[in-house]
CSV table of C-alpha atoms and ligand atoms in Angstrom, one decimal:
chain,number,residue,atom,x,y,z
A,319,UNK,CA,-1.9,22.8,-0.7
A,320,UNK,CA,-4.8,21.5,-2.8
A,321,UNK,CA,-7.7,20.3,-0.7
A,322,UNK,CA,-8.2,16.6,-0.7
A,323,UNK,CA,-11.7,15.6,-2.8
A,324,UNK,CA,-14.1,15.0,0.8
A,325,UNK,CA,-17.5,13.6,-0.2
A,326,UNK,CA,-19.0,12.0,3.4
A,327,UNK,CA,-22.4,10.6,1.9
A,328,UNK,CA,-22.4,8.0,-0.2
A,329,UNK,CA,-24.5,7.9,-3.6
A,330,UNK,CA,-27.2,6.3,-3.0
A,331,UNK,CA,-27.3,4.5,-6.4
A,332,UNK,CA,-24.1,3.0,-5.1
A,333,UNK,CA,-23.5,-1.0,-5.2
A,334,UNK,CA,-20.5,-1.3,-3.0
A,335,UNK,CA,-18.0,1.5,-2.5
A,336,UNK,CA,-14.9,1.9,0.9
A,337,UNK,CA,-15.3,4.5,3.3
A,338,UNK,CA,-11.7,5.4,4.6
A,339,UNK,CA,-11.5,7.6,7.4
A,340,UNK,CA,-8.9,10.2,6.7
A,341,UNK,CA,-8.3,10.7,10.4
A,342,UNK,CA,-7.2,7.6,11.1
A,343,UNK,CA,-4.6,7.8,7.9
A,344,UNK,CA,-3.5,10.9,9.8
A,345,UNK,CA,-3.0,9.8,13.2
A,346,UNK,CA,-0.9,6.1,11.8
A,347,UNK,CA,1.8,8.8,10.5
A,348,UNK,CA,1.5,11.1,14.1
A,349,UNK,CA,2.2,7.7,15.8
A,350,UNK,CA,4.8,6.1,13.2
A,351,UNK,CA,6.9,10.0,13.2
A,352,UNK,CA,6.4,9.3,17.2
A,353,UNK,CA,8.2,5.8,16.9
A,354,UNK,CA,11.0,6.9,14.9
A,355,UNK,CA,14.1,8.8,15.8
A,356,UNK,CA,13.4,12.5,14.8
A,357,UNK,CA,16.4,12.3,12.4
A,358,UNK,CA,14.2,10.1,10.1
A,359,UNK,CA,12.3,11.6,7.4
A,360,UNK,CA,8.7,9.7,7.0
A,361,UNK,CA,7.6,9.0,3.7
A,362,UNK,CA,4.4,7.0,3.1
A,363,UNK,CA,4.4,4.9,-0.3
A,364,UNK,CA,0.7,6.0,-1.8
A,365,UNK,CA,1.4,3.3,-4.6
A,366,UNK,CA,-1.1,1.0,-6.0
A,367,UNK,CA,-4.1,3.8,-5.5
A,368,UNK,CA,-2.8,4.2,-1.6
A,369,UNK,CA,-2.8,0.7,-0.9
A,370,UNK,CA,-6.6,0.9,-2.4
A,371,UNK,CA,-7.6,3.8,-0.1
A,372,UNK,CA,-7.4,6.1,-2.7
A,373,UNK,CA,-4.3,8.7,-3.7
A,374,UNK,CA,-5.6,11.6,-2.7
A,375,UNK,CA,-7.2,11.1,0.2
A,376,UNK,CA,-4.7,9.3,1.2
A,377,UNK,CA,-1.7,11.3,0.5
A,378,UNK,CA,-3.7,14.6,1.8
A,379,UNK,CA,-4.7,13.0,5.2
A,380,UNK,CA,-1.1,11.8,5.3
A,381,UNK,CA,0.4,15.4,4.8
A,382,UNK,CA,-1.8,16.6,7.5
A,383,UNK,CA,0.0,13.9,9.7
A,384,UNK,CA,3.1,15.0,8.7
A,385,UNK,CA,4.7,13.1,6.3
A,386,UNK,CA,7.8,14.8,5.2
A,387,UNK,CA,8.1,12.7,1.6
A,388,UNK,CA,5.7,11.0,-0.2
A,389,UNK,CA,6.2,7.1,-2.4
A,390,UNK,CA,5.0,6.2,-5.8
A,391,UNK,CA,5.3,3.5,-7.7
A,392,UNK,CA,4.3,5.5,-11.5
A,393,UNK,CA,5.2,9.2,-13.2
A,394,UNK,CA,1.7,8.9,-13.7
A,395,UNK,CA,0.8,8.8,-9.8
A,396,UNK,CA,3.2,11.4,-8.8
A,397,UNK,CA,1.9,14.3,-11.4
A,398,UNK,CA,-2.0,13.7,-10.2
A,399,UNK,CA,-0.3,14.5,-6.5
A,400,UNK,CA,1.9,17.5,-8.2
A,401,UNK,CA,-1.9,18.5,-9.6
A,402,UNK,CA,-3.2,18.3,-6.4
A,403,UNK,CA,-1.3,20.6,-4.8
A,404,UNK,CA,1.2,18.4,-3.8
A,405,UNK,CA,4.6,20.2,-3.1
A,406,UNK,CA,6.7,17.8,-0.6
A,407,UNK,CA,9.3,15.4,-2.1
A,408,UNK,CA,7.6,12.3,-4.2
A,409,UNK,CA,10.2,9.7,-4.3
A,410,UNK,CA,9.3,7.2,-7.1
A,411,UNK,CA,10.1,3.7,-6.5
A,412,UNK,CA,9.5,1.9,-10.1
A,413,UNK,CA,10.8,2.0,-13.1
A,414,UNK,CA,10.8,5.4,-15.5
A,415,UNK,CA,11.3,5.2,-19.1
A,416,UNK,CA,14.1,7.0,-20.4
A,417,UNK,CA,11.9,8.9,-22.4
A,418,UNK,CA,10.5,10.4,-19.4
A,419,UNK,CA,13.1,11.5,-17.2
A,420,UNK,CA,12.6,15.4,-18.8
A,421,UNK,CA,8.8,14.9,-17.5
A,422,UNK,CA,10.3,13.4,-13.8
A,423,UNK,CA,13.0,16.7,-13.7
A,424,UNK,CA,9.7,18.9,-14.5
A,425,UNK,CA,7.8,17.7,-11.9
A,426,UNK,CA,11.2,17.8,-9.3
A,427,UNK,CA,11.0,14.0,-8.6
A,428,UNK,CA,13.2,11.8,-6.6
A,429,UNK,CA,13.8,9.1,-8.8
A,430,UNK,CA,15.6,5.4,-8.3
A,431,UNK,CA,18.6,4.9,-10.4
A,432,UNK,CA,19.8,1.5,-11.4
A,433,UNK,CA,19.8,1.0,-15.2
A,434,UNK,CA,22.8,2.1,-17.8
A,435,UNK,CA,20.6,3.4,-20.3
A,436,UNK,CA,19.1,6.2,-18.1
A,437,UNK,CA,22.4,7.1,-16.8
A,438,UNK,CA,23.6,7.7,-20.0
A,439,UNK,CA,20.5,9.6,-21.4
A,440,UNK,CA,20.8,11.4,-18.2
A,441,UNK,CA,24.9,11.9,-19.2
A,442,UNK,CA,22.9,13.6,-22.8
A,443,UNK,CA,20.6,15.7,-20.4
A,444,UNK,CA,23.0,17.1,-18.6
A,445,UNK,CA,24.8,18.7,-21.5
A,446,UNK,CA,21.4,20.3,-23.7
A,447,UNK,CA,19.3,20.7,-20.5
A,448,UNK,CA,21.2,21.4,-17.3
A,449,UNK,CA,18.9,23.6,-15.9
A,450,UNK,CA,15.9,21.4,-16.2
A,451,UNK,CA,17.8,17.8,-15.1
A,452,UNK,CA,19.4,19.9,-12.0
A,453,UNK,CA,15.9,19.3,-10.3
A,454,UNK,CA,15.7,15.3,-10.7
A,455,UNK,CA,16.9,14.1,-7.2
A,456,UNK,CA,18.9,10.7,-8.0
A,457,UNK,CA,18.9,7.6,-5.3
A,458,UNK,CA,21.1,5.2,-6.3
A,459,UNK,CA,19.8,1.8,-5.8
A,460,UNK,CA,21.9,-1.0,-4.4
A,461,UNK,CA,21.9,-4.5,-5.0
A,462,UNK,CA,22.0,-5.8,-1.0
A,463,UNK,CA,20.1,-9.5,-1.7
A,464,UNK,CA,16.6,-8.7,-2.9
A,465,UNK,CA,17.4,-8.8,-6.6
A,466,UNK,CA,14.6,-7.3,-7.9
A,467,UNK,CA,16.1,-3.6,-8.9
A,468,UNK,CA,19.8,-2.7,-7.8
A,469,UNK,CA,23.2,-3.5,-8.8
A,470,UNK,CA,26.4,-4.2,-7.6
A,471,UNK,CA,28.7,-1.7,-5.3
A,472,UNK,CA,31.4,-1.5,-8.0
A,473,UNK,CA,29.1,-0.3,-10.6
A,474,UNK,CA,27.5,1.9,-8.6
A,475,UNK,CA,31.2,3.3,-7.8
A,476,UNK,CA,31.4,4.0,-11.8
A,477,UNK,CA,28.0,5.7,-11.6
A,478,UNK,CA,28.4,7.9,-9.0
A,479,UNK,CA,31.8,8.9,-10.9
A,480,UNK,CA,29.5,9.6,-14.1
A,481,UNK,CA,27.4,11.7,-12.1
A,482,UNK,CA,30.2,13.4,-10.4
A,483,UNK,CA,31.5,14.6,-13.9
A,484,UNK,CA,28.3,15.9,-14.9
A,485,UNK,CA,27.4,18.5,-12.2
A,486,UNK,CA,24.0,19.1,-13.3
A,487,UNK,CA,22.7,15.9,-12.2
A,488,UNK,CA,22.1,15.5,-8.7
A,489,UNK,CA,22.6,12.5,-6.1
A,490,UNK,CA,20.7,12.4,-3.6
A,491,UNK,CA,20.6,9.2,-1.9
A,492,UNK,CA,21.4,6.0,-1.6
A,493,UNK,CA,18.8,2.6,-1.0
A,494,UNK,CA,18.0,-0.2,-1.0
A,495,UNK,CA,14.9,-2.7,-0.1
A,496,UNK,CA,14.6,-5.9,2.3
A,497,UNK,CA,14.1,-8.8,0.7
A,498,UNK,CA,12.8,-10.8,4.3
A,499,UNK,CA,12.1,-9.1,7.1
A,500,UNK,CA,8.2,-9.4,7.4
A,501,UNK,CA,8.0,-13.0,7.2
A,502,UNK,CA,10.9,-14.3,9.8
A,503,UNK,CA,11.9,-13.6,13.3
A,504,UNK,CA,15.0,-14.5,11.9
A,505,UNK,CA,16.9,-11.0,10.9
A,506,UNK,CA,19.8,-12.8,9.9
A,507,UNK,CA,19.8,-12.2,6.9
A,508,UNK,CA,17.6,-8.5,6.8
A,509,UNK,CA,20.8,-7.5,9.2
A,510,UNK,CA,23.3,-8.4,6.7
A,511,UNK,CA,21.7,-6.1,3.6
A,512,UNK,CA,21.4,-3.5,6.2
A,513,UNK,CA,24.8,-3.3,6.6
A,514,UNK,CA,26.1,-4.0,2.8
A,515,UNK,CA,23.9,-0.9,2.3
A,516,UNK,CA,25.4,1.3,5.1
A,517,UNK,CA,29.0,0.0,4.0
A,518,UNK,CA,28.1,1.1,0.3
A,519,UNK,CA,26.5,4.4,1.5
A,520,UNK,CA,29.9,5.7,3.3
A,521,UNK,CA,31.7,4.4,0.5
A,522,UNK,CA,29.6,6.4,-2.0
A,523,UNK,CA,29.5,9.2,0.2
A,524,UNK,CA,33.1,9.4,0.3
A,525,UNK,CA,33.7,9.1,-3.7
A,526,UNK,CA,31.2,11.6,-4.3
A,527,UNK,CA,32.3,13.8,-1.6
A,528,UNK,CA,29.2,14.9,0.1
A,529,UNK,CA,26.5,13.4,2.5
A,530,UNK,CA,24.2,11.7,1.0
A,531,UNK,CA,20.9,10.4,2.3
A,532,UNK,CA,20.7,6.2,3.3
A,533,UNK,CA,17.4,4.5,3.2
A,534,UNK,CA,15.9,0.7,3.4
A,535,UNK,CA,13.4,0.8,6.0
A,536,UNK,CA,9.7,-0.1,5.1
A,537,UNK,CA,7.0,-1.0,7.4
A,538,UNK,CA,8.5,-3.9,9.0
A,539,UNK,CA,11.5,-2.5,9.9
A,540,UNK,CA,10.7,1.0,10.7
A,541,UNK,CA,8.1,-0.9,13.3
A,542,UNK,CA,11.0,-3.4,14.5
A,543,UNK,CA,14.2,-1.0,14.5
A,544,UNK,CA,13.0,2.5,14.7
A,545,UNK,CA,16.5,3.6,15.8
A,546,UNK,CA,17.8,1.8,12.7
A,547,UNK,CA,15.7,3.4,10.0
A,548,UNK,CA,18.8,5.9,8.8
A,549,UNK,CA,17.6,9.0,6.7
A,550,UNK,CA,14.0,7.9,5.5
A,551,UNK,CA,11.4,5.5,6.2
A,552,UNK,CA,9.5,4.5,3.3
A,553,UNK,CA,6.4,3.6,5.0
A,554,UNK,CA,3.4,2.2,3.0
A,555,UNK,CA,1.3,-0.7,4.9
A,556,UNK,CA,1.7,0.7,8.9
A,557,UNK,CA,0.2,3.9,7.8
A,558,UNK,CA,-2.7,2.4,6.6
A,559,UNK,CA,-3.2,0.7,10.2
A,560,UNK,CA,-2.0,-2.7,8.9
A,561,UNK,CA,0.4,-4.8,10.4
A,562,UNK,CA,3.0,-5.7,7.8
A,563,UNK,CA,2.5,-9.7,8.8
A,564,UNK,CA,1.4,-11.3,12.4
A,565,UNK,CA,4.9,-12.1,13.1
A,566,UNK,CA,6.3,-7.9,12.8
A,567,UNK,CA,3.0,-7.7,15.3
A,568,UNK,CA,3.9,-10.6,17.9
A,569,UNK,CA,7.4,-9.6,17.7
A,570,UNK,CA,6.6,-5.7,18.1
A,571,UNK,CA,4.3,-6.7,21.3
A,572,UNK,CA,7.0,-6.6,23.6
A,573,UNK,CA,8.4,-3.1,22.4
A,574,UNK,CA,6.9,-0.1,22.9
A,575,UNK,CA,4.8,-0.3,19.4
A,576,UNK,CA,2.9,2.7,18.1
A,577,UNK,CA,-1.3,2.4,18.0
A,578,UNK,CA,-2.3,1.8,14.1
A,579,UNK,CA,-5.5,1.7,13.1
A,580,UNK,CA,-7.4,0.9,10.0
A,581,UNK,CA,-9.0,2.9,8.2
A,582,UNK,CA,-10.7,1.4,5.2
A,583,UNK,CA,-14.1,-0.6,5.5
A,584,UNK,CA,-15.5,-2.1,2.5
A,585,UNK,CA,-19.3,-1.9,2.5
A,586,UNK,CA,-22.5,-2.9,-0.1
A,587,UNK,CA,-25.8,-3.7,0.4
A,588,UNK,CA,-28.5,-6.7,0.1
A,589,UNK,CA,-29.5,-6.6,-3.5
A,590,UNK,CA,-31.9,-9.7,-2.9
A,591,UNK,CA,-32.7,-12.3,-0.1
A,592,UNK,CA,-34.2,-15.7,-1.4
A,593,UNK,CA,-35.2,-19.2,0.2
A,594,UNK,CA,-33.9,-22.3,-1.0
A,595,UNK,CA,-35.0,-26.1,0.1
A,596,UNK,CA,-32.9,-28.2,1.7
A,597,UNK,CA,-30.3,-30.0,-0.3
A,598,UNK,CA,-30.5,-27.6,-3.4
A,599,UNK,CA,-27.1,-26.3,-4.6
A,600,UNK,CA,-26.0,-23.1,-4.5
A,601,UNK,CA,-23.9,-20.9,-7.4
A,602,UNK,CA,-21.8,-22.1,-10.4
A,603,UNK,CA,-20.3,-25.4,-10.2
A,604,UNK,CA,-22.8,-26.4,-7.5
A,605,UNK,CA,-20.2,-26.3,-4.8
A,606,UNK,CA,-22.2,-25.8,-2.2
A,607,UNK,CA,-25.6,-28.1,-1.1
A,608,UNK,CA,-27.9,-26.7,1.2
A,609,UNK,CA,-28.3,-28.6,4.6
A,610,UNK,CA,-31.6,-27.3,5.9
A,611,UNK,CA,-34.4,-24.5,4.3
A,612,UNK,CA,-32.0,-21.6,3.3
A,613,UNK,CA,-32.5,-18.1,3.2
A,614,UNK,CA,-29.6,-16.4,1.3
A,615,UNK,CA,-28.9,-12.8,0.7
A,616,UNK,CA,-27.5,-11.4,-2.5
A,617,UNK,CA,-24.5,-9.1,-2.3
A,618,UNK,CA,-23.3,-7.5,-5.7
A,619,UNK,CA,-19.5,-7.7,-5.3
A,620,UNK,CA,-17.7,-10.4,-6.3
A,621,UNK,CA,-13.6,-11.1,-7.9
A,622,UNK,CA,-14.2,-7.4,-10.2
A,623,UNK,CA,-14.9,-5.5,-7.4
A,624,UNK,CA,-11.9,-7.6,-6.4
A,625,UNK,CA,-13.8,-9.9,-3.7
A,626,UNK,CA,-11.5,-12.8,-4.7
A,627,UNK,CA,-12.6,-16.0,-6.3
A,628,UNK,CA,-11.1,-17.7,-3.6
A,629,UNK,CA,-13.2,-16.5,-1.0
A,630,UNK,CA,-15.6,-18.3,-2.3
A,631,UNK,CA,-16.8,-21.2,0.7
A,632,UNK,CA,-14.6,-19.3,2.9
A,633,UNK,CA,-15.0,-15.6,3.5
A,634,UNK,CA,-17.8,-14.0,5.7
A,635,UNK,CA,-19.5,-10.6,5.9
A,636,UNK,CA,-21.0,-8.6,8.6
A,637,UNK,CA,-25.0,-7.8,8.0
A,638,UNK,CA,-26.3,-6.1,11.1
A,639,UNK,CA,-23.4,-6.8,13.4
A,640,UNK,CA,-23.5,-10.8,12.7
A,641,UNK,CA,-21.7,-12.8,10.6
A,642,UNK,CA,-23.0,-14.8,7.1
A,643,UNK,CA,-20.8,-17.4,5.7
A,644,UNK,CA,-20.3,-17.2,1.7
A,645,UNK,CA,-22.0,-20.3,-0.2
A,646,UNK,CA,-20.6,-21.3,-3.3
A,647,UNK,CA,-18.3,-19.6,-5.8
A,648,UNK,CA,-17.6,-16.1,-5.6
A,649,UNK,CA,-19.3,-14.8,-8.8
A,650,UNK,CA,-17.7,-11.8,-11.4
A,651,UNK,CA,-19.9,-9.4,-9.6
A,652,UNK,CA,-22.1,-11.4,-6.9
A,653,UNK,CA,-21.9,-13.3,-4.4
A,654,UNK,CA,-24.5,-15.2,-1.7
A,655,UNK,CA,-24.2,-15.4,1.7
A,656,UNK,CA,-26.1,-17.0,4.5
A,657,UNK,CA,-28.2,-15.3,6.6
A,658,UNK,CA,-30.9,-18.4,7.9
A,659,UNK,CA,-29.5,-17.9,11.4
A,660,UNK,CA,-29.8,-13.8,11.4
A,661,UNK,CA,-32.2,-11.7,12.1
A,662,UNK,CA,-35.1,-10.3,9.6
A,663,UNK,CA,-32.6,-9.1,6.8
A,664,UNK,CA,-34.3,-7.3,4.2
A,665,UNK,CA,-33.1,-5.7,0.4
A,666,UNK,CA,-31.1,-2.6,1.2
A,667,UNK,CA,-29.3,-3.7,4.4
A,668,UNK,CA,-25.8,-2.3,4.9
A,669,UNK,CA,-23.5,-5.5,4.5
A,670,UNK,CA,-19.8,-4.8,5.5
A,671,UNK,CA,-16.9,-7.1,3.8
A,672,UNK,CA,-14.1,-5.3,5.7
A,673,UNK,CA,-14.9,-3.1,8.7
A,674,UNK,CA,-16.8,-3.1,11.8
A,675,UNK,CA,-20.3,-3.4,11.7
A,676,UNK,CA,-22.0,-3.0,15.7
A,677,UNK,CA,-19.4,-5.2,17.8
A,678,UNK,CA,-18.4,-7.4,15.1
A,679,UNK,CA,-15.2,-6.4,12.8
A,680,UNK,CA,-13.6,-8.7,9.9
A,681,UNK,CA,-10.3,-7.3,9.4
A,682,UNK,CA,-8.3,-6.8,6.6
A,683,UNK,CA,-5.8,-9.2,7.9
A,684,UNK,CA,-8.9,-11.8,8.0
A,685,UNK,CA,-10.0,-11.6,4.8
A,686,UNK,CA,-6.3,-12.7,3.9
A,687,UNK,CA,-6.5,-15.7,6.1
A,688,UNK,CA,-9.8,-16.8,4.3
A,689,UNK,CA,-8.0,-16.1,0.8
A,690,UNK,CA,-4.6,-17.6,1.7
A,691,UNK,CA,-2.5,-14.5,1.2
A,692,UNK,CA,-1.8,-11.1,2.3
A,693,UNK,CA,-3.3,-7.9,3.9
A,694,UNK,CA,-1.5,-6.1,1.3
A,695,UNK,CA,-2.9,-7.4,-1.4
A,696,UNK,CA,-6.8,-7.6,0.1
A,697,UNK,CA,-6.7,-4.2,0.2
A,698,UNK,CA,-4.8,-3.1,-3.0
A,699,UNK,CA,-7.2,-5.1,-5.2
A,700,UNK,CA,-10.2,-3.9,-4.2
A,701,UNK,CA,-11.4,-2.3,-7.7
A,702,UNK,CA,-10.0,1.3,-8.7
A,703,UNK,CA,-13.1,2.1,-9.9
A,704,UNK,CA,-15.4,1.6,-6.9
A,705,UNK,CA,-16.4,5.2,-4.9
A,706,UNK,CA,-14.0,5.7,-1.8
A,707,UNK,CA,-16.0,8.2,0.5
A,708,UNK,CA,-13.8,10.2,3.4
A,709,UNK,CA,-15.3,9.9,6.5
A,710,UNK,CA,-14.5,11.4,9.9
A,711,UNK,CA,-14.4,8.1,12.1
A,712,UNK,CA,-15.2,4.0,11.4
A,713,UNK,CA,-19.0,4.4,12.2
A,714,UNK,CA,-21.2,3.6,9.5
A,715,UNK,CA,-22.5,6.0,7.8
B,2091,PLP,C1,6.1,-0.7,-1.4
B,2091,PLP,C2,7.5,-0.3,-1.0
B,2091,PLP,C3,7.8,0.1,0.3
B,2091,PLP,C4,6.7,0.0,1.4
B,2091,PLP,O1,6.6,-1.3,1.9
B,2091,PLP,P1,5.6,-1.6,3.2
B,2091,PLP,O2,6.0,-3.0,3.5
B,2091,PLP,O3,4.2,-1.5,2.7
B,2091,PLP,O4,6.0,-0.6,4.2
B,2091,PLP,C5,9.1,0.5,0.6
B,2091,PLP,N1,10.0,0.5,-0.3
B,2091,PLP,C6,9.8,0.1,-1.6
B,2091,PLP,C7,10.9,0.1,-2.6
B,2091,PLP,C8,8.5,-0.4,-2.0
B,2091,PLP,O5,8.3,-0.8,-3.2
């Protein structure tokens, strides 16, 4: 196993940069595999740069916790794991080009199968490669009500015949992904793709004559229905310490729900503090007017970084264990906060946008609040290219 890149102090010529302690990735899996039935493979999804904690460290402090598979979205993101040493199962949930299922069999992926052109290309494969396509791993996906990848269970009855005819290739699994599950506490309708799925799978199963592995559960539901999440739980935000919405979290309350907790915090430092009059305004589009003398701080992260425009107004970050309101619009790389009320800030100070700073913490799930949408997508856009430092616990550095 490779060893995951572990750099604790951050560069000193850093503007902003995450700190994600890897222990805390590692214990969310301990206490997801802990929730589930033992039966249930865990895979954590490690797409989208882990959820923006970074793919290796991520996926290395995830193997340490046990993970048993691990989810992509990209080729691309499953060979840099296979470079790093990664040996488990990488299942890849988007699409793959046909050109590149000789690449996926190389690198001994699990891939999801829905589209006519790569079952016949994989037909072609089958005949002038055998040897090579024999280690793709095939999960047929079904089309159960999300309509976003899938199709239908008669055509899958004619793939799985295709695939019977060619030995070589080699189904795995059959899936599937809830289209509502995080945002209701009405499974009405979660309940019903469940069991279109599990009706499909033993119908598949049957046709292809051997067992094959059924999977659906993601976050939500492996946090709701742990004795429901069938062969693999495809885990991505709970292992991150994120709730997949406050509703999974009130409605988990009452049931025996594992500990999760965060482990990114988003930090930068005061670039500048400055004094502005009364009634001056602040920022492009003068959106904001001061009320009273003014003394503003600097912070050089803004929508790039991917501090979005939105929070503009809205958000809040933590210098010195208090909070300072943004003024005005959320700038390309900048933005101003408020720190008249605070103590004597000065250039340099630590300013936290997600995190805990002293006995103050803005969450993840906070940040979403401010910027009207999800935890997810908070922490998946903050920039690729900013430095993510391991660190052993969620004090600052
Ligand atoms: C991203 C993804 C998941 C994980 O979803 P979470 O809600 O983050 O747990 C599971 N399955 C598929 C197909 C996905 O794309």
């Amino acid at each position: 196993m490779g060893e995951a890149p572990s750099i604790t102090v951050p560069w000193r010529r850093d503007l902003t940069w995450c700190e994600i302690n890897a222990q805390a990735l590692e214990d969310n899996i301990k206490a997801l595999k802990g929730h589930l039935s033992p039966s249930t493979l865990i895979a954590p999804a490690v797409k989208s740069n882990a959820y923006g904690h970074g793919l290796l460290t991520a996926a290395h402090a995830f193997l340490r916790g046990g993970a048993d598979w691990l989810c992509v979205h990209t080729l691309h993101e499953a060979s840099l794991l296979r470079e790093s040493g990664v040996n488990v199962p990488i299942y890849v949930f988007g699409p793959t080009q046909v050109e590149d299922l000789e690449e996926a069999a190389a690198l001994a992926l699990h891939l999801v199968l829905y589209q006519e052109e790569h079952l016949q290309r994989l037909g072609e494969l089958a005949h002038t490669s055998p040897l090579l396509i024999r280690s793709l791993k095939l999960h047929l996906k079904i089309e159960t009500g999300n309509h976003r990848q899938g199709i239908s269970l008669s055509r899958a009855r004619e793939f799985v015949k295709m695939i019977s005819a060619h030995p070589p290739l080699n189904l795995i699994g059959v899936t599937s992904h809830f289209a509502n599950i995080e945002d209701t506490t009405e499974h009405r309708f979660a309940e019903l793709q469940l069991t279109r799925l599990r009706e499909a799978a033993r119908e598949l199963e049957e046709l292809a004559g051997r067992p094959l592995l059924c999977h659906i559960a993601n976050s939500a539901a492996s946090l709701l229905w742990p004795e429901r999440a069938l062969s693999l739980a495809r885990i991505g935000i709970a292992s991150y310490g994120l709730w997949p919405s406050p509703t999974v979290r009130s409605e988990t309350a009452s049931l025996l729900s594992p500990p999760l907790s965060p482990a990114l915090s988003w930090r930068s430092r005061v670039a500048q503090v400055r004094e502005v009059a009364s009634g001056e305004p602040i920022g492009y589009g003068c959106t904001y007017t001061t009320t009273r003398p003014t003394r503003l701080a600097v912070i050089p992260v803004g929508y790039y970084e991917g501090y979005d425009r939105s929070l503009s107004n809205r958000g809040q970050v933590l210098i010195k264990g208090q909070r300072a309101p943004i003024r005005g619009r959320v700038c390309m790389n900048i933005c101003m906060v408020d720190i008249t009320d605070l103590p004597l800030i000065c250039m340099g100070d630590r300013v936290t946008l997600i995190g805990r700073d002293g006995h103050e913490e803005i969450s993840a799930d906070e940040v979403a609040q401010w910027a009207n949408t999800i935890n997810y997508e908070v922490v998946a856009r903050i920039a690729g290219h900013l430095p993510r430092y391991e660190v052993s616990n969620s004090e600052p550095i």
